[in-house]
XYZ file of N, CA and C in Angstrom:
483
model
N -46.886 -27.006 11.025
C -45.621 -27.332 11.634
C -44.814 -26.035 11.785
N -44.326 -25.756 12.952
C -43.562 -24.546 13.244
C -42.106 -24.721 12.807
N -41.543 -23.646 12.234
C -40.131 -23.690 11.850
C -39.268 -23.380 13.062
N -38.119 -24.017 13.120
C -37.185 -23.775 14.222
C -36.597 -22.378 14.087
N -36.473 -21.716 15.215
C -35.857 -20.400 15.216
C -34.363 -20.555 15.444
N -33.622 -19.703 14.797
C -32.173 -19.763 14.925
C -31.645 -18.349 15.050
N -30.703 -18.147 15.923
C -30.092 -16.849 16.106
C -28.610 -16.950 15.754
N -28.141 -16.042 14.952
C -26.727 -16.005 14.585
C -26.224 -14.581 14.763
N -24.945 -14.444 14.948
C -24.368 -13.108 15.068
C -23.035 -13.073 14.342
N -22.588 -11.901 14.028
C -21.298 -11.700 13.384
C -20.551 -10.609 14.108
N -19.272 -10.583 13.920
C -18.443 -9.575 14.571
C -17.806 -8.673 13.522
N -17.642 -7.458 13.874
C -16.948 -6.489 13.030
C -15.887 -5.789 13.849
N -14.998 -5.124 13.186
C -13.966 -4.360 13.877
C -14.285 -2.883 13.783
N -13.923 -2.164 14.790
C -14.035 -0.713 14.792
C -12.709 -0.162 15.297
N -12.286 0.966 14.740
C -11.051 1.561 15.218
C -11.081 3.053 14.966
N -10.210 3.754 15.643
C -10.037 5.189 15.451
C -8.547 5.485 15.553
N -8.124 6.512 14.877
C -6.729 6.930 14.932
C -6.703 8.384 15.369
N -5.996 8.652 16.430
C -5.798 10.019 16.903
C -4.379 10.421 16.507
N -4.253 11.511 15.787
C -2.926 11.939 15.353
C -2.509 13.206 16.080
N -1.220 13.330 16.293
C -0.651 14.523 16.921
C 0.012 15.366 15.844
N 0.200 16.625 16.113
C 0.892 17.515 15.186
C 2.268 16.932 14.875
N 2.705 17.031 13.625
C 3.982 16.511 13.118
C 4.063 14.991 13.229
N 2.936 14.328 12.961
C 2.901 12.861 12.960
C 2.660 12.357 11.541
N 2.881 11.039 11.365
C 2.727 10.401 10.066
C 2.422 8.932 10.325
N 1.326 8.421 9.757
C 0.907 7.046 10.034
C 0.390 6.347 8.782
N 0.413 5.026 8.806
C -0.205 4.209 7.764
C -1.629 3.932 8.219
N -2.594 4.118 7.317
C -3.983 3.828 7.664
C -4.532 2.628 6.899
N -3.809 2.177 5.864
C -4.224 0.986 5.103
C -2.993 0.364 4.449
N -2.930 -0.971 4.451
C -1.818 -1.692 3.846
C -1.948 -1.762 2.334
N -0.820 -1.909 1.659
C -0.780 -2.166 0.224
C -1.186 -3.616 0.001
N -2.171 -3.841 -0.871
C -2.706 -5.180 -1.119
C -2.783 -5.403 -2.628
N -2.009 -6.357 -3.139
C -2.014 -6.645 -4.572
C -3.185 -7.531 -4.983
N -3.968 -7.990 -4.022
C -5.157 -8.774 -4.325
C -4.851 -10.223 -4.619
N -5.849 -10.921 -5.114
C -5.715 -12.344 -5.434
C -5.291 -12.494 -6.885
N -4.263 -13.297 -7.084
C -3.716 -13.493 -8.418
C -3.324 -14.950 -8.599
N -3.222 -15.373 -9.841
C -2.717 -16.703 -10.164
C -1.522 -16.527 -11.084
N -0.445 -17.240 -10.781
C 0.750 -17.197 -11.623
C 0.579 -18.161 -12.780
N 1.145 -17.806 -13.908
C 1.057 -18.658 -15.088
C 2.406 -19.235 -15.470
N 2.486 -19.711 -16.698
C 3.712 -20.313 -17.214
C 4.759 -19.288 -17.626
N 4.398 -18.011 -17.576
C 5.372 -16.958 -17.840
C 5.252 -15.895 -16.750
N 6.348 -15.199 -16.511
C 6.379 -14.155 -15.485
C 5.448 -13.015 -15.876
N 5.094 -12.200 -14.905
C 4.250 -11.042 -15.166
C 4.308 -10.066 -14.011
N 3.501 -9.044 -14.086
C 3.432 -8.042 -13.021
C 1.978 -7.773 -12.652
N 1.801 -7.284 -11.437
C 0.508 -6.762 -10.983
C 0.790 -5.376 -10.433
N 0.078 -4.386 -10.937
C 0.263 -3.021 -10.487
C -1.006 -2.518 -9.831
N -0.836 -1.937 -8.648
C -1.923 -1.233 -7.962
C -1.598 0.251 -8.088
N -2.451 0.981 -8.779
C -2.270 2.424 -8.934
C -2.735 3.132 -7.664
N -2.269 4.350 -7.414
C -2.754 5.095 -6.253
C -4.278 5.238 -6.237
N -4.900 5.235 -7.410
C -6.363 5.344 -7.497
C -7.062 4.061 -7.054
N -6.311 2.960 -6.953
C -6.899 1.672 -6.609
C -7.088 0.769 -7.811
N -6.888 1.302 -9.025
C -7.013 0.481 -10.229
C -5.910 -0.582 -10.239
N -6.275 -1.786 -10.638
C -5.317 -2.890 -10.690
C -5.162 -3.345 -12.130
N -3.906 -3.562 -12.542
C -3.636 -4.026 -13.903
C -2.565 -5.106 -13.859
N -2.406 -5.800 -14.969
C -1.446 -6.897 -15.019
C -0.757 -6.942 -16.367
N 0.399 -7.633 -16.372
C 1.097 -7.933 -17.615
C 1.511 -9.396 -17.565
N 1.851 -9.946 -18.716
C 2.415 -11.295 -18.777
C 1.443 -12.383 -18.369
N 2.008 -13.456 -17.782
C 1.244 -14.662 -17.478
C 0.506 -14.651 -16.158
N 0.058 -13.498 -15.702
C -0.661 -13.374 -14.434
C -2.157 -13.287 -14.711
N -2.959 -13.963 -13.881
C -4.414 -13.854 -13.958
C -4.911 -13.167 -12.695
N -5.748 -12.155 -12.861
C -6.334 -11.431 -11.734
C -7.710 -12.000 -11.440
N -8.019 -12.177 -10.163
C -9.367 -12.599 -9.783
C -9.628 -12.204 -8.342
N -10.860 -12.423 -7.886
C -11.216 -12.186 -6.481
C -10.924 -10.779 -6.015
N -10.371 -10.681 -4.825
C -10.057 -9.408 -4.186
C -9.220 -8.540 -5.117
N -9.706 -7.352 -5.434
C -9.033 -6.470 -6.385
C -7.875 -5.696 -5.775
N -7.607 -5.852 -4.482
C -6.483 -5.166 -3.860
C -6.765 -3.703 -3.576
N -5.741 -3.027 -3.048
C -5.878 -1.612 -2.712
C -4.502 -0.996 -2.504
N -4.394 0.318 -2.745
C -3.129 0.994 -2.469
C -2.943 1.147 -0.958
N -1.710 1.395 -0.552
C -1.456 1.760 0.846
C -1.965 3.189 1.036
N -2.436 3.487 2.218
C -2.872 4.848 2.537
C -2.082 5.354 3.733
N -1.634 6.597 3.640
C -0.881 7.233 4.709
C -1.531 8.566 5.036
N -1.366 9.015 6.265
C -1.915 10.299 6.690
C -0.932 10.985 7.616
N -0.985 12.295 7.635
C -0.099 13.066 8.498
C -0.772 14.335 8.961
N -0.080 15.017 9.878
C -0.623 16.226 10.469
C 0.523 17.186 10.739
N 0.643 18.184 9.899
C 1.672 19.200 10.059
C 1.009 20.550 10.240
N 1.574 21.558 9.587
C 1.027 22.905 9.633
C 0.662 23.341 8.214
N -0.365 24.168 8.062
C -0.724 24.641 6.725
C 0.477 25.277 6.021
N 0.652 24.956 4.750
C 1.707 25.490 3.894
C 3.124 25.037 4.304
N 3.229 24.071 5.199
C 4.530 23.561 5.623
C 5.138 22.684 4.528
N 6.437 22.775 4.365
C 7.152 21.935 3.410
C 7.493 20.600 4.064
N 7.361 19.525 3.294
C 7.611 18.172 3.785
C 8.450 17.438 2.746
N 9.440 16.672 3.197
C 10.226 15.818 2.315
C 9.746 14.388 2.486
N 9.565 13.679 1.363
C 9.086 12.305 1.406
C 10.001 11.428 0.553
N 10.294 10.233 1.057
C 11.113 9.282 0.309
C 10.760 7.865 0.738
N 11.178 6.912 -0.072
C 11.032 5.495 0.260
C 12.395 5.047 0.793
N 12.425 4.211 1.823
C 13.707 3.841 2.424
C 14.494 2.842 1.585
N 13.826 2.069 0.730
C 14.496 1.134 -0.176
C 13.713 1.113 -1.491
N 14.400 1.026 -2.630
C 13.690 1.072 -3.912
C 12.868 -0.182 -4.219
N 13.123 -1.275 -3.527
C 12.345 -2.499 -3.726
C 11.983 -3.111 -2.378
N 10.887 -3.832 -2.372
C 10.473 -4.611 -1.213
C 10.387 -6.071 -1.626
N 10.324 -6.941 -0.643
C 10.242 -8.372 -0.906
C 9.054 -8.950 -0.152
N 8.222 -9.718 -0.860
C 7.152 -10.489 -0.236
C 7.646 -11.928 -0.105
N 7.454 -12.532 1.057
C 7.862 -13.918 1.307
C 6.630 -14.740 1.626
N 6.560 -15.944 1.050
C 5.408 -16.823 1.267
C 5.382 -17.287 2.715
N 4.224 -17.144 3.364
C 4.040 -17.613 4.740
C 4.292 -19.114 4.788
N 5.158 -19.540 5.687
C 5.477 -20.954 5.827
C 6.453 -21.460 4.788
N 7.050 -20.565 4.019
C 7.978 -20.984 2.976
C 9.117 -20.007 2.793
N 9.855 -20.187 1.729
C 10.993 -19.322 1.442
C 10.845 -18.617 0.096
N 9.788 -18.893 -0.639
C 9.567 -18.287 -1.949
C 9.311 -16.789 -1.789
N 9.812 -16.017 -2.747
C 9.705 -14.559 -2.662
C 9.236 -13.961 -3.981
N 8.765 -12.724 -3.893
C 8.465 -11.875 -5.038
C 8.906 -10.469 -4.674
N 9.423 -9.729 -5.645
C 9.806 -8.343 -5.420
C 8.658 -7.410 -5.769
N 8.615 -6.263 -5.088
C 7.704 -5.197 -5.502
C 8.471 -3.882 -5.490
N 8.119 -2.990 -6.414
C 8.872 -1.751 -6.597
C 7.999 -0.715 -7.307
N 8.626 0.320 -7.840
C 7.961 1.395 -8.573
C 6.812 1.969 -7.741
N 7.169 2.526 -6.593
C 6.198 3.109 -5.668
C 5.735 4.455 -6.211
N 4.431 4.589 -6.405
C 3.853 5.814 -6.961
C 2.946 6.448 -5.903
N 3.233 7.713 -5.593
C 2.408 8.429 -4.620
C 1.310 9.168 -5.376
N 0.115 9.122 -4.830
C -1.057 9.718 -5.472
C -1.166 11.200 -5.232
N -0.157 11.936 -5.625
C -0.187 13.390 -5.529
C -0.670 13.947 -6.861
N -0.747 15.251 -6.965
C -1.109 15.872 -8.236
C 0.050 16.755 -8.666
N 0.838 16.376 -9.662
C 0.733 15.132 -10.423
C 1.316 13.963 -9.638
N 0.991 12.748 -10.079
C 1.546 11.558 -9.435
C 3.041 11.501 -9.697
N 3.797 11.034 -8.678
C 5.251 10.924 -8.823
C 5.713 9.594 -8.247
N 6.832 9.119 -8.762
C 7.430 7.899 -8.227
C 8.287 8.260 -7.029
N 8.106 7.515 -5.930
C 8.938 7.718 -4.748
C 10.262 7.005 -4.952
N 11.336 7.654 -4.549
C 12.659 7.056 -4.610
C 13.338 7.287 -3.265
N 14.574 6.836 -3.160
C 15.327 7.066 -1.920
C 15.776 8.528 -1.823
N 15.721 9.270 -2.918
C 16.015 10.707 -2.894
C 14.746 11.447 -2.470
N 14.799 12.219 -1.388
C 13.585 12.909 -0.912
C 13.007 13.879 -1.939
N 11.678 13.887 -2.027
C 10.939 14.828 -2.861
C 10.200 15.776 -1.923
N 10.063 16.999 -2.335
C 9.417 18.003 -1.492
C 7.970 18.235 -1.937
N 7.095 18.409 -0.951
C 5.744 18.872 -1.253
C 5.280 19.778 -0.119
N 4.241 20.546 -0.388
C 3.685 21.470 0.597
C 2.335 20.975 1.071
N 2.097 21.130 2.344
C 0.790 20.777 2.909
C -0.178 21.880 2.501
N -1.178 21.507 1.698
C -2.076 22.513 1.137
C -3.362 22.704 1.939
N -3.647 21.818 2.881
C -4.907 21.959 3.626
C -4.801 23.060 4.671
N -5.915 23.699 4.953
C -5.941 24.780 5.943
C -5.799 24.259 7.368
N -5.984 22.951 7.569
C -5.855 22.366 8.905
C -4.455 21.791 9.153
N -3.696 21.568 8.076
C -2.393 20.923 8.205
C -2.487 19.405 8.101
N -3.706 18.865 7.988
C -3.892 17.419 7.844
C -3.813 17.049 6.373
N -3.240 15.872 6.096
C -3.149 15.414 4.721
C -3.174 13.888 4.694
N -3.509 13.356 3.551
C -3.527 11.901 3.341
C -3.184 11.640 1.886
N -2.551 10.495 1.635
C -2.235 10.151 0.249
C -2.108 8.640 0.104
N -2.440 8.131 -1.098
C -2.285 6.714 -1.389
C -0.927 6.451 -2.040
N -0.456 5.216 -1.907
C 0.777 4.790 -2.564
C 0.513 3.449 -3.248
N 0.777 3.386 -4.540
C 0.668 2.149 -5.304
C 2.049 1.610 -5.615
N 2.118 0.417 -6.178
C 3.402 -0.203 -6.520
C 3.162 -1.323 -7.526
N 4.256 -1.912 -8.001
C 4.204 -3.014 -8.964
C 4.844 -4.261 -8.357
N 4.120 -5.378 -8.426
C 4.587 -6.675 -7.931
C 5.119 -7.479 -9.112
N 6.295 -8.080 -8.944
C 6.938 -8.893 -9.988
C 6.670 -10.368 -9.679
N 5.774 -10.991 -10.430
C 5.365 -12.373 -10.198
C 6.201 -13.286 -11.093
N 6.861 -14.260 -10.491
C 7.677 -15.208 -11.260
C 6.782 -16.228 -11.956
N 7.300 -16.847 -13.003
C 6.518 -17.890 -13.674
C 6.319 -19.047 -12.700
N 5.124 -19.603 -12.688
C 4.760 -20.717 -11.807
C 5.046 -20.417 -10.328
N 4.849 -19.173 -9.923
C 5.056 -18.776 -8.520
C 4.227 -19.686 -7.626
N 4.830 -20.207 -6.568
C 4.147 -21.139 -5.673
C 2.958 -20.452 -4.992
N 1.790 -21.094 -4.968
C 0.614 -20.514 -4.321
C 0.837 -20.330 -2.816
N 0.175 -19.348 -2.255
C 0.240 -19.089 -0.825
C 0.002 -17.620 -0.544
N 0.060 -17.275 0.722
C -0.084 -15.893 1.160
C 1.322 -15.327 1.336
N 1.579 -14.211 0.696
C 2.897 -13.569 0.733
C 2.806 -12.259 1.511
N 3.793 -12.015 2.365
C 3.825 -10.790 3.186
C 5.179 -10.109 3.042
N 5.185 -8.807 3.159
C 6.429 -8.048 3.142
C 6.193 -6.660 3.708
N 7.261 -5.903 3.805
C 7.193 -4.566 4.395
C 7.874 -3.561 3.468
N 7.473 -2.318 3.600
C 8.194 -1.205 3.002
C 7.997 -0.013 3.922
N 8.898 0.937 3.840
C 8.827 2.096 4.737
C 8.967 3.386 3.957
N 8.173 4.354 4.337
C 8.231 5.682 3.772
C 8.709 6.614 4.871
N 9.641 7.494 4.512
C 10.160 8.475 5.463
C 9.600 9.845 5.122
N 9.124 10.536 6.133
C 8.578 11.880 5.974
C 9.357 12.795 6.904
N 9.841 13.918 6.386
C 10.556 14.901 7.199
C 9.812 16.232 7.118
N 9.297 16.676 8.239
C 8.665 17.986 8.279
C 9.765 19.041 8.315
N 9.666 20.049 7.455
C 10.694 21.103 7.373
C 10.277 22.324 8.172
């Protein structure tokens, strides 16, 4: 008896980013991953390295999340000022009004530093003027936080000097 043949296919995405001199772009979103809220509040932290940790009544599972990634293109040895436009961000549940705050933005520089609304200076060390860095943060999960997908925004300002 012959087995039936079956053909299946899948789709993938492909993309490219072309940057211009004195530009700055996001190349990956900040993702706190899949979590479950418990009977007590807690936090989920994504480090610039991608490591995820928790405190309190939060359970981590599934998707481990990822830091945001940013890239820019200046000139070698150029000074750049970087800051966060607001010290906290808010995630809102899709289709609802429930929220969670996120804060304590850490840029993956050497050494790592917390971004604030006060600009910090760094120098572009690459010989091409291109640079990239990750940004982690801490999510504040309320006790018994309603399940769902939560979205929010944050903005980083870069000033080429």
